Amino acid sequence: MPTGAVNGDIGAAVRDLIAGLEAEPWGQVAPSVHETARFVTLAPWLDGHADRIAHLLRAQRTDGGWGPPQGYALVPTLSATEALLATLRAIGAGAQRDHGAARLATAAARGMQALSNWLRADLLVPDTPGADLIVPSLVTEINQHLDRIEHAAAPCLEPWQGVRLGLPAGMDEARLLKVRQALAAGAELPGKLLHFLEVLGPAARRAAGIRPVGPGAVGASPAATAAWIGGPDSLTPTEPALVHLANVADGGPVPCPFPITVFEQAWVVSGLARAGMRIAVPPGIVASLGAAMGPKGTRTGPGLPADADTTSVALYALGQLGRPLDPGCLWTYETADGFCTWPGEDGFSVTTNAHVLDAFGQHVHGNAHPAARYVAAIERLTTTLREHQLPDGQWHDRWHASPYYATMCCALALGEFGRRPIAVDAVVKAVDWIVSTQRSDGSWGRWGGTAEETAYALQVLLTASPGTAGVHAATRRGWAYLRDAAGHSPRPPLWYGKELYHPTAIVQAAVLAALHLARQQPELTAAASPQPPPTVTGW
């Protein structure tokens, strides 16, 4: 977090954050293990290759895996292990004289052991996008490497010769084979599948009908773009895709998803505005949000299809900026159960529906005579969200690993726009759950206390009223944690993508919003701050 934000100059931190949206218009996302590993395999000719390998080695866990806990580790561990095996094969027999290669082999063997243990134990694979494409693809690649690697060059891998990794229970290759067959037949792939183009192997190279967009990206994924390029000699050096890939790879490890222009702008602006912060948003960002809106809404970033989630948040942000647009494009996503993130979505997202409620609610509140269809939708969304609330008061969602994010989205939307008394009862239950799950250090978090999840919890507590003595006590303790830990608490990836990822600007906006809300209650911050808080740097 920028210097001084926790000391009280939240406004300066917000100005820096907004300036960063303009300075880095394609988005700010922490490095991805999966995407970095795909670059190691697919684009070893790009600058930064050694740095990417070093990043993978540093990121390996003590148990041999990579990434977050539980089944969320499967994709990054498969990807990193495959990349190390591919690198060893490229080194060849000369690796036996290469101490660096020995380190790669040791790391790959540890990755194999972790994968073998998990798959034998019927690891539960989370519903992350494209898992049924990515996992079978990587398992096949790893099994092929184990057959062909020079074991004299990597003796620690010799016990794995002839071993075959299987697929997790309930998963098969059917969808992957279907997509590969469709591409081979010249069929046009659905836009959302372009994000996973690297799973299609050599057939992805300059595939017909697929063209880079925006800065030169395919499917808002560096790995998909690398798979489409195929090699250093397939494009002229000035081709946008090659320039984009070189820029992304310049620092070594690479992010994903990327670019995320509209997604980042919408979440940052809407989150800060909702907390009551007066923000000066540059005209270029306002124009970008408006221009991105089409008949089906808008998309997370170039190369992805439009979706109801990004569209709803962008509409809410524009309304907060005094540039409201009619939210009628969202009817595209209406279903019998509520609203889908995109047509054909395999699952249901409570946060998408909460954000649609925000967009519709803001529209209705801003119109003296709103259309009856919007009013009816608000009634329906209120009931739908309440029906998806778990008995203890929390919500879970398919786009974020933490229930605190889902609970914040639903509680804030219901609290501001939901129909009484259903909405009030749901928010009270959410508050009770949040208070009951606070950690001993004042934080909140699924796997451990984090500034991000603490910010989500505090936003619910600070906007729900009236609060009980227990709520006030939990809020004071949460504020004290966030004040002291915002710049150096763990920052795990929690957002759903090919693997869990960390959108740094969006998370920073959530923390700043919570800090601002707390600062609006002098009795809270005074009680929690007997001493001037230290300066926090290095977000």
PDB file of C-alpha atoms in Angstrom, residues 378-525:
ATOM      1  CA  ILE A 378     -35.089  -6.478  -7.668  1.00  0.00           C
ATOM      2  CA  GLU A 379     -37.755  -8.415  -5.771  1.00  0.00           C
ATOM      3  CA  ARG A 380     -36.679 -11.624  -7.467  1.00  0.00           C
ATOM      4  CA  LEU A 381     -32.953 -11.031  -6.890  1.00  0.00           C
ATOM      5  CA  THR A 382     -33.578 -10.324  -3.217  1.00  0.00           C
ATOM      6  CA  THR A 383     -35.300 -13.668  -2.848  1.00  0.00           C
ATOM      7  CA  THR A 384     -32.691 -15.489  -4.944  1.00  0.00           C
ATOM      8  CA  LEU A 385     -29.759 -14.204  -2.896  1.00  0.00           C
ATOM      9  CA  ARG A 386     -31.507 -15.009   0.356  1.00  0.00           C
ATOM     10  CA  GLU A 387     -32.196 -18.553  -0.859  1.00  0.00           C
ATOM     11  CA  HIS A 388     -28.498 -19.046  -1.648  1.00  0.00           C
ATOM     12  CA  GLN A 389     -27.368 -17.815   1.775  1.00  0.00           C
ATOM     13  CA  LEU A 390     -26.050 -20.667   3.908  1.00  0.00           C
ATOM     14  CA  PRO A 391     -27.740 -21.389   7.248  1.00  0.00           C
ATOM     15  CA  ASP A 392     -24.926 -19.777   9.241  1.00  0.00           C
ATOM     16  CA  GLY A 393     -25.222 -16.492   7.310  1.00  0.00           C
ATOM     17  CA  GLN A 394     -22.367 -16.673   4.786  1.00  0.00           C
ATOM     18  CA  TRP A 395     -22.380 -16.933   1.015  1.00  0.00           C
ATOM     19  CA  HIS A 396     -19.976 -18.896  -1.217  1.00  0.00           C
ATOM     20  CA  ASP A 397     -19.251 -18.108  -4.845  1.00  0.00           C
ATOM     21  CA  ARG A 398     -17.572 -19.569  -7.919  1.00  0.00           C
ATOM     22  CA  TRP A 399     -15.477 -16.468  -8.721  1.00  0.00           C
ATOM     23  CA  HIS A 400     -13.634 -16.051  -5.419  1.00  0.00           C
ATOM     24  CA  ALA A 401     -12.220 -18.587  -2.977  1.00  0.00           C
ATOM     25  CA  SER A 402     -13.095 -16.562   0.120  1.00  0.00           C
ATOM     26  CA  PRO A 403     -16.628 -16.534   1.524  1.00  0.00           C
ATOM     27  CA  TYR A 404     -15.900 -13.043   2.871  1.00  0.00           C
ATOM     28  CA  TYR A 405     -15.878 -11.606  -0.653  1.00  0.00           C
ATOM     29  CA  ALA A 406     -19.149 -13.309  -1.591  1.00  0.00           C
ATOM     30  CA  THR A 407     -20.721 -12.300   1.712  1.00  0.00           C
ATOM     31  CA  MET A 408     -19.668  -8.676   1.251  1.00  0.00           C
ATOM     32  CA  CYS A 409     -21.050  -8.509  -2.292  1.00  0.00           C
ATOM     33  CA  CYS A 410     -24.401  -9.979  -1.279  1.00  0.00           C
ATOM     34  CA  ALA A 411     -24.752  -8.114   2.023  1.00  0.00           C
ATOM     35  CA  LEU A 412     -23.916  -4.707   0.521  1.00  0.00           C
ATOM     36  CA  ALA A 413     -26.261  -5.183  -2.437  1.00  0.00           C
ATOM     37  CA  LEU A 414     -29.107  -6.401  -0.237  1.00  0.00           C
ATOM     38  CA  GLY A 415     -28.473  -3.717   2.356  1.00  0.00           C
ATOM     39  CA  GLU A 416     -28.655  -0.915  -0.191  1.00  0.00           C
ATOM     40  CA  PHE A 417     -31.167  -2.186  -2.737  1.00  0.00           C
ATOM     41  CA  GLY A 418     -32.829  -5.365  -1.433  1.00  0.00           C
ATOM     42  CA  ARG A 419     -36.474  -5.516  -0.500  1.00  0.00           C
ATOM     43  CA  ARG A 420     -37.444  -5.474   3.163  1.00  0.00           C
ATOM     44  CA  PRO A 421     -37.759  -7.442   5.383  1.00  0.00           C
ATOM     45  CA  ILE A 422     -36.004 -10.269   3.526  1.00  0.00           C
ATOM     46  CA  ALA A 423     -32.903  -8.196   2.853  1.00  0.00           C
ATOM     47  CA  VAL A 424     -32.642  -6.940   6.439  1.00  0.00           C
ATOM     48  CA  ASP A 425     -32.830 -10.450   7.866  1.00  0.00           C
ATOM     49  CA  ALA A 426     -30.171 -11.694   5.428  1.00  0.00           C
ATOM     50  CA  VAL A 427     -27.767  -8.880   6.332  1.00  0.00           C
ATOM     51  CA  VAL A 428     -28.254  -9.468  10.070  1.00  0.00           C
ATOM     52  CA  LYS A 429     -27.361 -13.128   9.590  1.00  0.00           C
ATOM     53  CA  ALA A 430     -24.286 -12.160   7.554  1.00  0.00           C
ATOM     54  CA  VAL A 431     -23.128  -9.787  10.288  1.00  0.00           C
ATOM     55  CA  ASP A 432     -23.550 -12.484  12.930  1.00  0.00           C
ATOM     56  CA  TRP A 433     -21.486 -14.934  10.869  1.00  0.00           C
ATOM     57  CA  ILE A 434     -18.716 -12.403  10.309  1.00  0.00           C
ATOM     58  CA  VAL A 435     -18.488 -11.574  14.018  1.00  0.00           C
ATOM     59  CA  SER A 436     -18.434 -15.277  14.936  1.00  0.00           C
ATOM     60  CA  THR A 437     -15.548 -16.089  12.565  1.00  0.00           C
ATOM     61  CA  GLN A 438     -13.119 -13.317  13.512  1.00  0.00           C
ATOM     62  CA  ARG A 439      -9.625 -14.588  14.311  1.00  0.00           C
ATOM     63  CA  SER A 440      -7.837 -13.975  17.577  1.00  0.00           C
ATOM     64  CA  ASP A 441      -5.635 -11.261  16.047  1.00  0.00           C
ATOM     65  CA  GLY A 442      -8.680  -9.338  14.801  1.00  0.00           C
ATOM     66  CA  SER A 443      -8.409 -10.484  11.185  1.00  0.00           C
ATOM     67  CA  TRP A 444     -10.619 -12.566   8.946  1.00  0.00           C
ATOM     68  CA  GLY A 445      -9.602 -15.135   6.335  1.00  0.00           C
ATOM     69  CA  ARG A 446     -10.380 -18.548   4.903  1.00  0.00           C
ATOM     70  CA  TRP A 447      -6.926 -20.059   5.403  1.00  0.00           C
ATOM     71  CA  GLY A 448      -5.373 -17.332   7.531  1.00  0.00           C
ATOM     72  CA  GLY A 449      -5.925 -13.692   8.276  1.00  0.00           C
ATOM     73  CA  THR A 450      -5.416 -11.347   5.301  1.00  0.00           C
ATOM     74  CA  ALA A 451      -5.870  -7.634   4.743  1.00  0.00           C
ATOM     75  CA  GLU A 452      -8.096  -8.350   1.738  1.00  0.00           C
ATOM     76  CA  GLU A 453     -10.578 -10.550   3.574  1.00  0.00           C
ATOM     77  CA  THR A 454     -10.483  -8.350   6.663  1.00  0.00           C
ATOM     78  CA  ALA A 455     -11.413  -5.407   4.445  1.00  0.00           C
ATOM     79  CA  TYR A 456     -14.412  -7.317   3.076  1.00  0.00           C
ATOM     80  CA  ALA A 457     -15.600  -8.221   6.569  1.00  0.00           C
ATOM     81  CA  LEU A 458     -15.177  -4.664   7.835  1.00  0.00           C
ATOM     82  CA  GLN A 459     -17.117  -3.207   4.922  1.00  0.00           C
ATOM     83  CA  VAL A 460     -20.122  -5.301   5.943  1.00  0.00           C
ATOM     84  CA  LEU A 461     -19.820  -4.425   9.632  1.00  0.00           C
ATOM     85  CA  LEU A 462     -19.268  -0.718   8.953  1.00  0.00           C
ATOM     86  CA  THR A 463     -22.262  -0.370   6.622  1.00  0.00           C
ATOM     87  CA  ALA A 464     -24.749  -2.527   8.536  1.00  0.00           C
ATOM     88  CA  SER A 465     -26.617  -0.618  11.227  1.00  0.00           C
ATOM     89  CA  PRO A 466     -27.440  -0.449  14.019  1.00  0.00           C
ATOM     90  CA  GLY A 467     -24.613  -2.518  15.465  1.00  0.00           C
ATOM     91  CA  THR A 468     -24.544  -4.369  18.757  1.00  0.00           C
ATOM     92  CA  ALA A 469     -21.781  -4.153  21.324  1.00  0.00           C
ATOM     93  CA  GLY A 470     -20.346  -7.357  19.871  1.00  0.00           C
ATOM     94  CA  VAL A 471     -20.298  -5.865  16.380  1.00  0.00           C
ATOM     95  CA  HIS A 472     -18.563  -2.727  17.635  1.00  0.00           C
ATOM     96  CA  ALA A 473     -15.928  -4.774  19.462  1.00  0.00           C
ATOM     97  CA  ALA A 474     -15.258  -6.943  16.400  1.00  0.00           C
ATOM     98  CA  THR A 475     -15.032  -3.848  14.215  1.00  0.00           C
ATOM     99  CA  ARG A 476     -12.517  -2.164  16.527  1.00  0.00           C
ATOM    100  CA  ARG A 477     -10.337  -5.267  16.553  1.00  0.00           C
ATOM    101  CA  GLY A 478     -10.601  -5.629  12.780  1.00  0.00           C
ATOM    102  CA  TRP A 479      -9.666  -1.985  12.241  1.00  0.00           C
ATOM    103  CA  ALA A 480      -6.649  -2.372  14.517  1.00  0.00           C
ATOM    104  CA  TYR A 481      -5.484  -5.380  12.497  1.00  0.00           C
ATOM    105  CA  LEU A 482      -6.001  -3.655   9.153  1.00  0.00           C
ATOM    106  CA  ARG A 483      -4.309  -0.480  10.366  1.00  0.00           C
ATOM    107  CA  ASP A 484      -1.192  -2.347  11.464  1.00  0.00           C
ATOM    108  CA  ALA A 485      -1.037  -5.124   8.865  1.00  0.00           C
ATOM    109  CA  ALA A 486      -2.404  -3.632   5.645  1.00  0.00           C
ATOM    110  CA  GLY A 487       1.002  -3.264   4.024  1.00  0.00           C
ATOM    111  CA  HIS A 488       2.599  -6.531   5.072  1.00  0.00           C
ATOM    112  CA  SER A 489      -0.106  -9.118   5.768  1.00  0.00           C
ATOM    113  CA  PRO A 490      -0.214 -12.198   3.520  1.00  0.00           C
ATOM    114  CA  ARG A 491      -1.537 -11.497   0.022  1.00  0.00           C
ATOM    115  CA  PRO A 492      -2.593 -14.926  -1.239  1.00  0.00           C
ATOM    116  CA  PRO A 493      -4.314 -15.305  -4.602  1.00  0.00           C
ATOM    117  CA  LEU A 494      -8.041 -15.719  -3.975  1.00  0.00           C
ATOM    118  CA  TRP A 495      -9.755 -14.776  -7.253  1.00  0.00           C
ATOM    119  CA  TYR A 496     -10.882 -17.519  -9.628  1.00  0.00           C
ATOM    120  CA  GLY A 497      -9.054 -17.885 -12.934  1.00  0.00           C
ATOM    121  CA  LYS A 498      -7.165 -20.795 -14.476  1.00  0.00           C
ATOM    122  CA  GLU A 499      -5.684 -20.875 -10.993  1.00  0.00           C
ATOM    123  CA  LEU A 500      -6.350 -18.476  -8.138  1.00  0.00           C
ATOM    124  CA  TYR A 501      -4.903 -15.035  -8.872  1.00  0.00           C
ATOM    125  CA  HIS A 502      -4.365 -11.688  -7.133  1.00  0.00           C
ATOM    126  CA  PRO A 503      -5.564  -8.477  -8.871  1.00  0.00           C
ATOM    127  CA  THR A 504      -3.415  -6.033  -6.907  1.00  0.00           C
ATOM    128  CA  ALA A 505      -5.180  -2.739  -7.674  1.00  0.00           C
ATOM    129  CA  ILE A 506      -8.630  -4.191  -7.007  1.00  0.00           C
ATOM    130  CA  VAL A 507      -7.554  -5.626  -3.675  1.00  0.00           C
ATOM    131  CA  GLN A 508      -5.851  -2.375  -2.732  1.00  0.00           C
ATOM    132  CA  ALA A 509      -9.081  -0.495  -3.482  1.00  0.00           C
ATOM    133  CA  ALA A 510     -11.006  -2.829  -1.159  1.00  0.00           C
ATOM    134  CA  VAL A 511      -8.543  -2.177   1.665  1.00  0.00           C
ATOM    135  CA  LEU A 512      -8.632   1.591   1.131  1.00  0.00           C
ATOM    136  CA  ALA A 513     -12.437   1.530   1.106  1.00  0.00           C
ATOM    137  CA  ALA A 514     -12.494  -0.252   4.463  1.00  0.00           C
ATOM    138  CA  LEU A 515      -9.930   2.144   5.934  1.00  0.00           C
ATOM    139  CA  HIS A 516     -12.006   5.096   4.743  1.00  0.00           C
ATOM    140  CA  LEU A 517     -15.227   3.705   6.222  1.00  0.00           C
ATOM    141  CA  ALA A 518     -13.467   3.169   9.548  1.00  0.00           C
ATOM    142  CA  ARG A 519     -12.103   6.699   9.518  1.00  0.00           C
ATOM    143  CA  GLN A 520     -15.667   8.007   9.293  1.00  0.00           C
ATOM    144  CA  GLN A 521     -16.211   6.721  12.839  1.00  0.00           C
ATOM    145  CA  PRO A 522     -13.829   8.724  15.070  1.00  0.00           C
ATOM    146  CA  GLU A 523     -14.881   6.832  18.181  1.00  0.00           C
ATOM    147  CA  LEU A 524     -13.818   3.587  16.491  1.00  0.00           C
ATOM    148  CA  THR A 525     -10.411   4.719  15.281  1.00  0.00           C
TER     149      THR A 525
END
